[in-house]
Amino acid sequence: MGQKVTVCRTEHFNAAHRLHNPAWDDARNAKVFGKCNLPNYHGHNYELIVKVTGEPDAETGYVMDMKALSDLIRELVTDQFDHRNLNTDVEVFRQLNPTAEHIAIVIYDILRPHLPQHLELKIILYETPRNAVEYPA
Amino acid sequence: MGQKVTVCRTEHFNAAHRLHNPAWDDARNAKVFGKCNLPNYHGHNYELIVKVTGEPDAETGYVMDMKALSDLIRELVTDQFDHRNLNTDVEVFRQLNPTAEHIAIVIYDILRPHLPQHLELKIILYETPRNAVEYPA
Amino acid sequence: MGQKVTVCRTEHFNAAHRLHNPAWDDARNAKVFGKCNLPNYHGHNYELIVKVTGEPDAETGYVMDMKALSDLIRELVTDQFDHRNLNTDVEVFRQLNPTAEHIAIVIYDILRPHLPQHLELKIILYETPRNAVEYPA
Amino acid sequence: MGQKVTVCRTEHFNAAHRLHNPAWDDARNAKVFGKCNLPNYHGHNYELIVKVTGEPDAETGYVMDMKALSDLIRELVTDQFDHRNLNTDVEVFRQLNPTAEHIAIVIYDILRPHLPQHLELKIILYETPRNAVEYPA
Amino acid sequence: MGQKVTVCRTEHFNAAHRLHNPAWDDARNAKVFGKCNLPNYHGHNYELIVKVTGEPDAETGYVMDMKALSDLIRELVTDQFDHRNLNTDVEVFRQLNPTAEHIAIVIYDILRPHLPQHLELKIILYETPRNAVEYPA
Amino acid sequence: MGQKVTVCRTEHFNAAHRLHNPAWDDARNAKVFGKCNLPNYHGHNYELIVKVTGEPDAETGYVMDMKALSDLIRELVTDQFDHRNLNTDVEVFRQLNPTAEHIAIVIYDILRPHLPQHLELKIILYETPRNAVEYPA
């Protein structure tokens, strides 16, 4: 039809993490990150919404097959993060503080090369039902 | 007040559909649309969010009376689609594959002429709690 | 620990159906079942909660492994019902009106023989976010 | 990382209100606002989502500490509105009809001066699960 | 089929109220009921679930037509309470403190005489997403 | 009024855990608990519903003040569990596998002595939106 539509697919993963800046001493980490800095980790049921924007295909009526999108997210993201400790088990977060902001950017960077160039991508990540982030803004 | 605000009204309808491209043979339809192509239809509780954007009226404080918006959506959309088979009972989908993308565009095209020109319109449609589309993107 | 606990697993399926009593004429069917009797079917995102009650195992701390429960529900119920037309594609509903009440009883009867005898079973089925049934009551 | 991210924090408050334009007579108020104009007030569980957009800080990985954002919203907004009658107990609504549109604009105007200038702000307010507004649009 | 099934219908209403015991002085009311005692009322989006239990009818497969149940609740309960001030506009609450517990009992007593004797009745009332009551227990 | 009513209060906490039976070798733990046994922990947003049943007090209309119930749950349970690693930071789970079943029993045992004897207590715990437990059954 020639008009841009956004398709949104929701997936989830359950992971442990803690917030910590290794360049700071313990007192500053505790002051800035509070309970999120506690040393033995806590965790979340992360709810992940991946939005892909483009024109529906003339033959299928799909911007992108949401089953294929779901499979891609599972293979590249949730199978890697689910039931893991983000700080210790996911390579990128050994150097990068796993705030919700950073996790959303990392997920974007993982998925972007696997989507056709003409499709736009946006990530929404709920860390809790009351805390969420969106990237790009 | 002179600032633009968006009002969002949620309605719903329950409908049957199947995905099928009559220009293709059965094998290709089955391959592309998978379970969504099964011949005897399946169905969804569609959750429809209609967003209307404009400046609140100086006298009412309303962008648009959400009760009037609800009545409009029910008369023009949900009373036509609810408890129907989209493929067989809704004229437009006899020629148009009822993907979520196409349903959202059709709802937009139904409502647009009935809203004042100065108000912007956007459709969000949840086909399942995990699959949604937005139009325009 | 010796105390009874209930575990609850939620699964879902999307299906088409219509309500119809073949012993009645069309006028009576239309009068009793209203829109739910329309001939070309409508559909729902059914949300299914399966509750299993028993004492947690001393070694695992599980009443029943919820992953195993999920696999059982998927194999026996949702893989059979999902993206199907209940009236035409699911044998039992060729003779039995697929009301939410009957669907819940059918799911109970499917699952009961596959669960250990000492575990109690209860089915909750949401036909829409506002309509649900529980069996046994 | 230099990319803009949006953080979203959800808070809530329970308040009474009625819609009324003192410049109109009772008949016109009743006609325009319907049940929302009934004289003894009704009420809502307002769900408030505050969105703040900016670049994550290089040291914390935060656009803004969501705990600090939560504290700010509670101090300036929900502690003032919660369990109150908006029309009689909140100064600004003695002159301004407390439609959802106006409440969202008021909340924006309260929070804006307390956030750093380089951060963008957006308010989403659910008056009911089916009626919401967004400001700025 | 001869087995008992429960059907659950969800409706809602938006109302203002305050908690107050006229037999007490203001200080004691304020101490016991806190913010809920504030004089100018606050309000809620009440979510009401009505559960009816019995055997599905042999001809319809219904315990009770949920459309008929919905109509009954609307006529007798939500049309009376919606957009009202419970304390001043609903006769029974002029003498009875409108706690969630009391509202649930009142709704039960309103509906009970209008349901067939052989059907059991239970009321669930959400005052907020985090506060609910059930009657009978 | 003399009738029993149940009041339900929802609270939440975010925690890390892993499932592990120290009496078993690693292979058996991995086989039985799968991903839940991974060594570096994962986590959840636990949603906790505490149900208390009794007769509403004649003077207050409360079974129990839900604010007081909320304060009790926070002091005794969620302040102890939130942002903690259940296995390492909560004494009782050093000996007890922190399955959802066991966590619910532990919460019951913590709260029971702090509630009046004549009130009944029930715990519902959501580990994920699709996995929950109830105790007592």
PDB file of C-alpha atoms in Angstrom, chain D residues 12-17 35-38 40-47 82-86 88-89 126-130, chain E residues 12-17 35-38 40-47 82-86 88-89 126-130:
ATOM      1  CA  HIS D  12      -0.192   6.595  40.523  1.00  0.00           C
ATOM      2  CA  PHE D  13      -2.672   8.581  42.559  1.00  0.00           C
ATOM      3  CA  ASN D  14      -6.339   8.213  43.440  1.00  0.00           C
ATOM      4  CA  ALA D  15      -8.405  11.380  43.247  1.00  0.00           C
ATOM      5  CA  ALA D  16     -11.935  12.727  42.942  1.00  0.00           C
ATOM      6  CA  HIS D  17     -12.958  15.271  40.326  1.00  0.00           C
ATOM      7  CA  LYS D  35     -21.991  11.914  33.857  1.00  0.00           C
ATOM      8  CA  CYS D  36     -18.597  13.593  34.353  1.00  0.00           C
ATOM      9  CA  ASN D  37     -20.479  16.745  35.415  1.00  0.00           C
ATOM     10  CA  LEU D  38     -22.500  15.131  38.236  1.00  0.00           C
ATOM     11  CA  ASN D  40     -20.933  15.344  43.979  1.00  0.00           C
ATOM     12  CA  TYR D  41     -17.805  14.192  42.129  1.00  0.00           C
ATOM     13  CA  HIS D  42     -16.595  10.808  40.974  1.00  0.00           C
ATOM     14  CA  GLY D  43     -13.023   9.540  40.931  1.00  0.00           C
ATOM     15  CA  HIS D  44     -10.246   7.596  39.302  1.00  0.00           C
ATOM     16  CA  ASN D  45      -7.079   5.609  39.925  1.00  0.00           C
ATOM     17  CA  TYR D  46      -4.834   7.791  37.791  1.00  0.00           C
ATOM     18  CA  GLU D  47      -1.795   5.998  36.356  1.00  0.00           C
ATOM     19  CA  ASP D  82      -3.339  11.574  45.956  1.00  0.00           C
ATOM     20  CA  HIS D  83      -6.561  11.071  47.920  1.00  0.00           C
ATOM     21  CA  ARG D  84      -7.530  14.658  47.116  1.00  0.00           C
ATOM     22  CA  ASN D  85     -10.455  16.268  45.337  1.00  0.00           C
ATOM     23  CA  LEU D  86      -8.779  17.911  42.358  1.00  0.00           C
ATOM     24  CA  THR D  88     -11.433  21.793  45.543  1.00  0.00           C
ATOM     25  CA  ASP D  89      -8.066  20.774  47.013  1.00  0.00           C
ATOM     26  CA  TYR D 126      -4.327   7.073  32.208  1.00  0.00           C
ATOM     27  CA  GLU D 127      -7.628   8.250  33.681  1.00  0.00           C
ATOM     28  CA  THR D 128      -9.065   4.765  33.220  1.00  0.00           C
ATOM     29  CA  PRO D 129      -7.533   1.671  31.614  1.00  0.00           C
ATOM     30  CA  ARG D 130      -9.287   2.729  28.369  1.00  0.00           C
TER      31      ARG D 130
ATOM     32  CA  HIS E  12     -16.178  -1.477  36.219  1.00  0.00           C
ATOM     33  CA  PHE E  13     -17.300   1.830  37.622  1.00  0.00           C
ATOM     34  CA  ASN E  14     -15.589   5.075  38.602  1.00  0.00           C
ATOM     35  CA  ALA E  15     -16.726   6.621  41.868  1.00  0.00           C
ATOM     36  CA  ALA E  16     -15.756   9.041  44.614  1.00  0.00           C
ATOM     37  CA  HIS E  17     -15.849   8.130  48.306  1.00  0.00           C
ATOM     38  CA  LYS E  35      -5.793   9.991  53.791  1.00  0.00           C
ATOM     39  CA  CYS E  36      -8.956   7.981  53.080  1.00  0.00           C
ATOM     40  CA  ASN E  37     -10.775  10.273  55.540  1.00  0.00           C
ATOM     41  CA  LEU E  38      -9.896  13.563  53.812  1.00  0.00           C
ATOM     42  CA  ASN E  40     -13.543  16.413  50.072  1.00  0.00           C
ATOM     43  CA  TYR E  41     -13.436  12.804  48.829  1.00  0.00           C
ATOM     44  CA  HIS E  42     -11.074  10.923  46.564  1.00  0.00           C
ATOM     45  CA  GLY E  43     -11.963   8.224  44.045  1.00  0.00           C
ATOM     46  CA  HIS E  44     -11.214   4.991  42.302  1.00  0.00           C
ATOM     47  CA  ASN E  45     -11.689   3.022  39.090  1.00  0.00           C
ATOM     48  CA  TYR E  46     -13.400   0.061  40.724  1.00  0.00           C
ATOM     49  CA  GLU E  47     -12.983  -3.243  38.857  1.00  0.00           C
ATOM     50  CA  ASP E  82     -20.715   4.856  38.127  1.00  0.00           C
ATOM     51  CA  HIS E  83     -19.620   8.511  38.194  1.00  0.00           C
ATOM     52  CA  ARG E  84     -21.353   8.871  41.580  1.00  0.00           C
ATOM     53  CA  ASN E  85     -20.175   9.846  45.050  1.00  0.00           C
ATOM     54  CA  LEU E  86     -20.836   6.680  47.031  1.00  0.00           C
ATOM     55  CA  THR E  88     -23.760  11.046  49.194  1.00  0.00           C
ATOM     56  CA  ASP E  89     -25.446   9.579  46.111  1.00  0.00           C
ATOM     57  CA  TYR E 126     -10.533  -4.193  43.071  1.00  0.00           C
ATOM     58  CA  GLU E 127     -10.394  -0.723  44.627  1.00  0.00           C
ATOM     59  CA  THR E 128      -6.916  -0.227  43.144  1.00  0.00           C
ATOM     60  CA  PRO E 129      -4.706  -2.621  41.180  1.00  0.00           C
ATOM     61  CA  ARG E 130      -3.059  -3.528  44.526  1.00  0.00           C
TER      62      ARG E 130
END
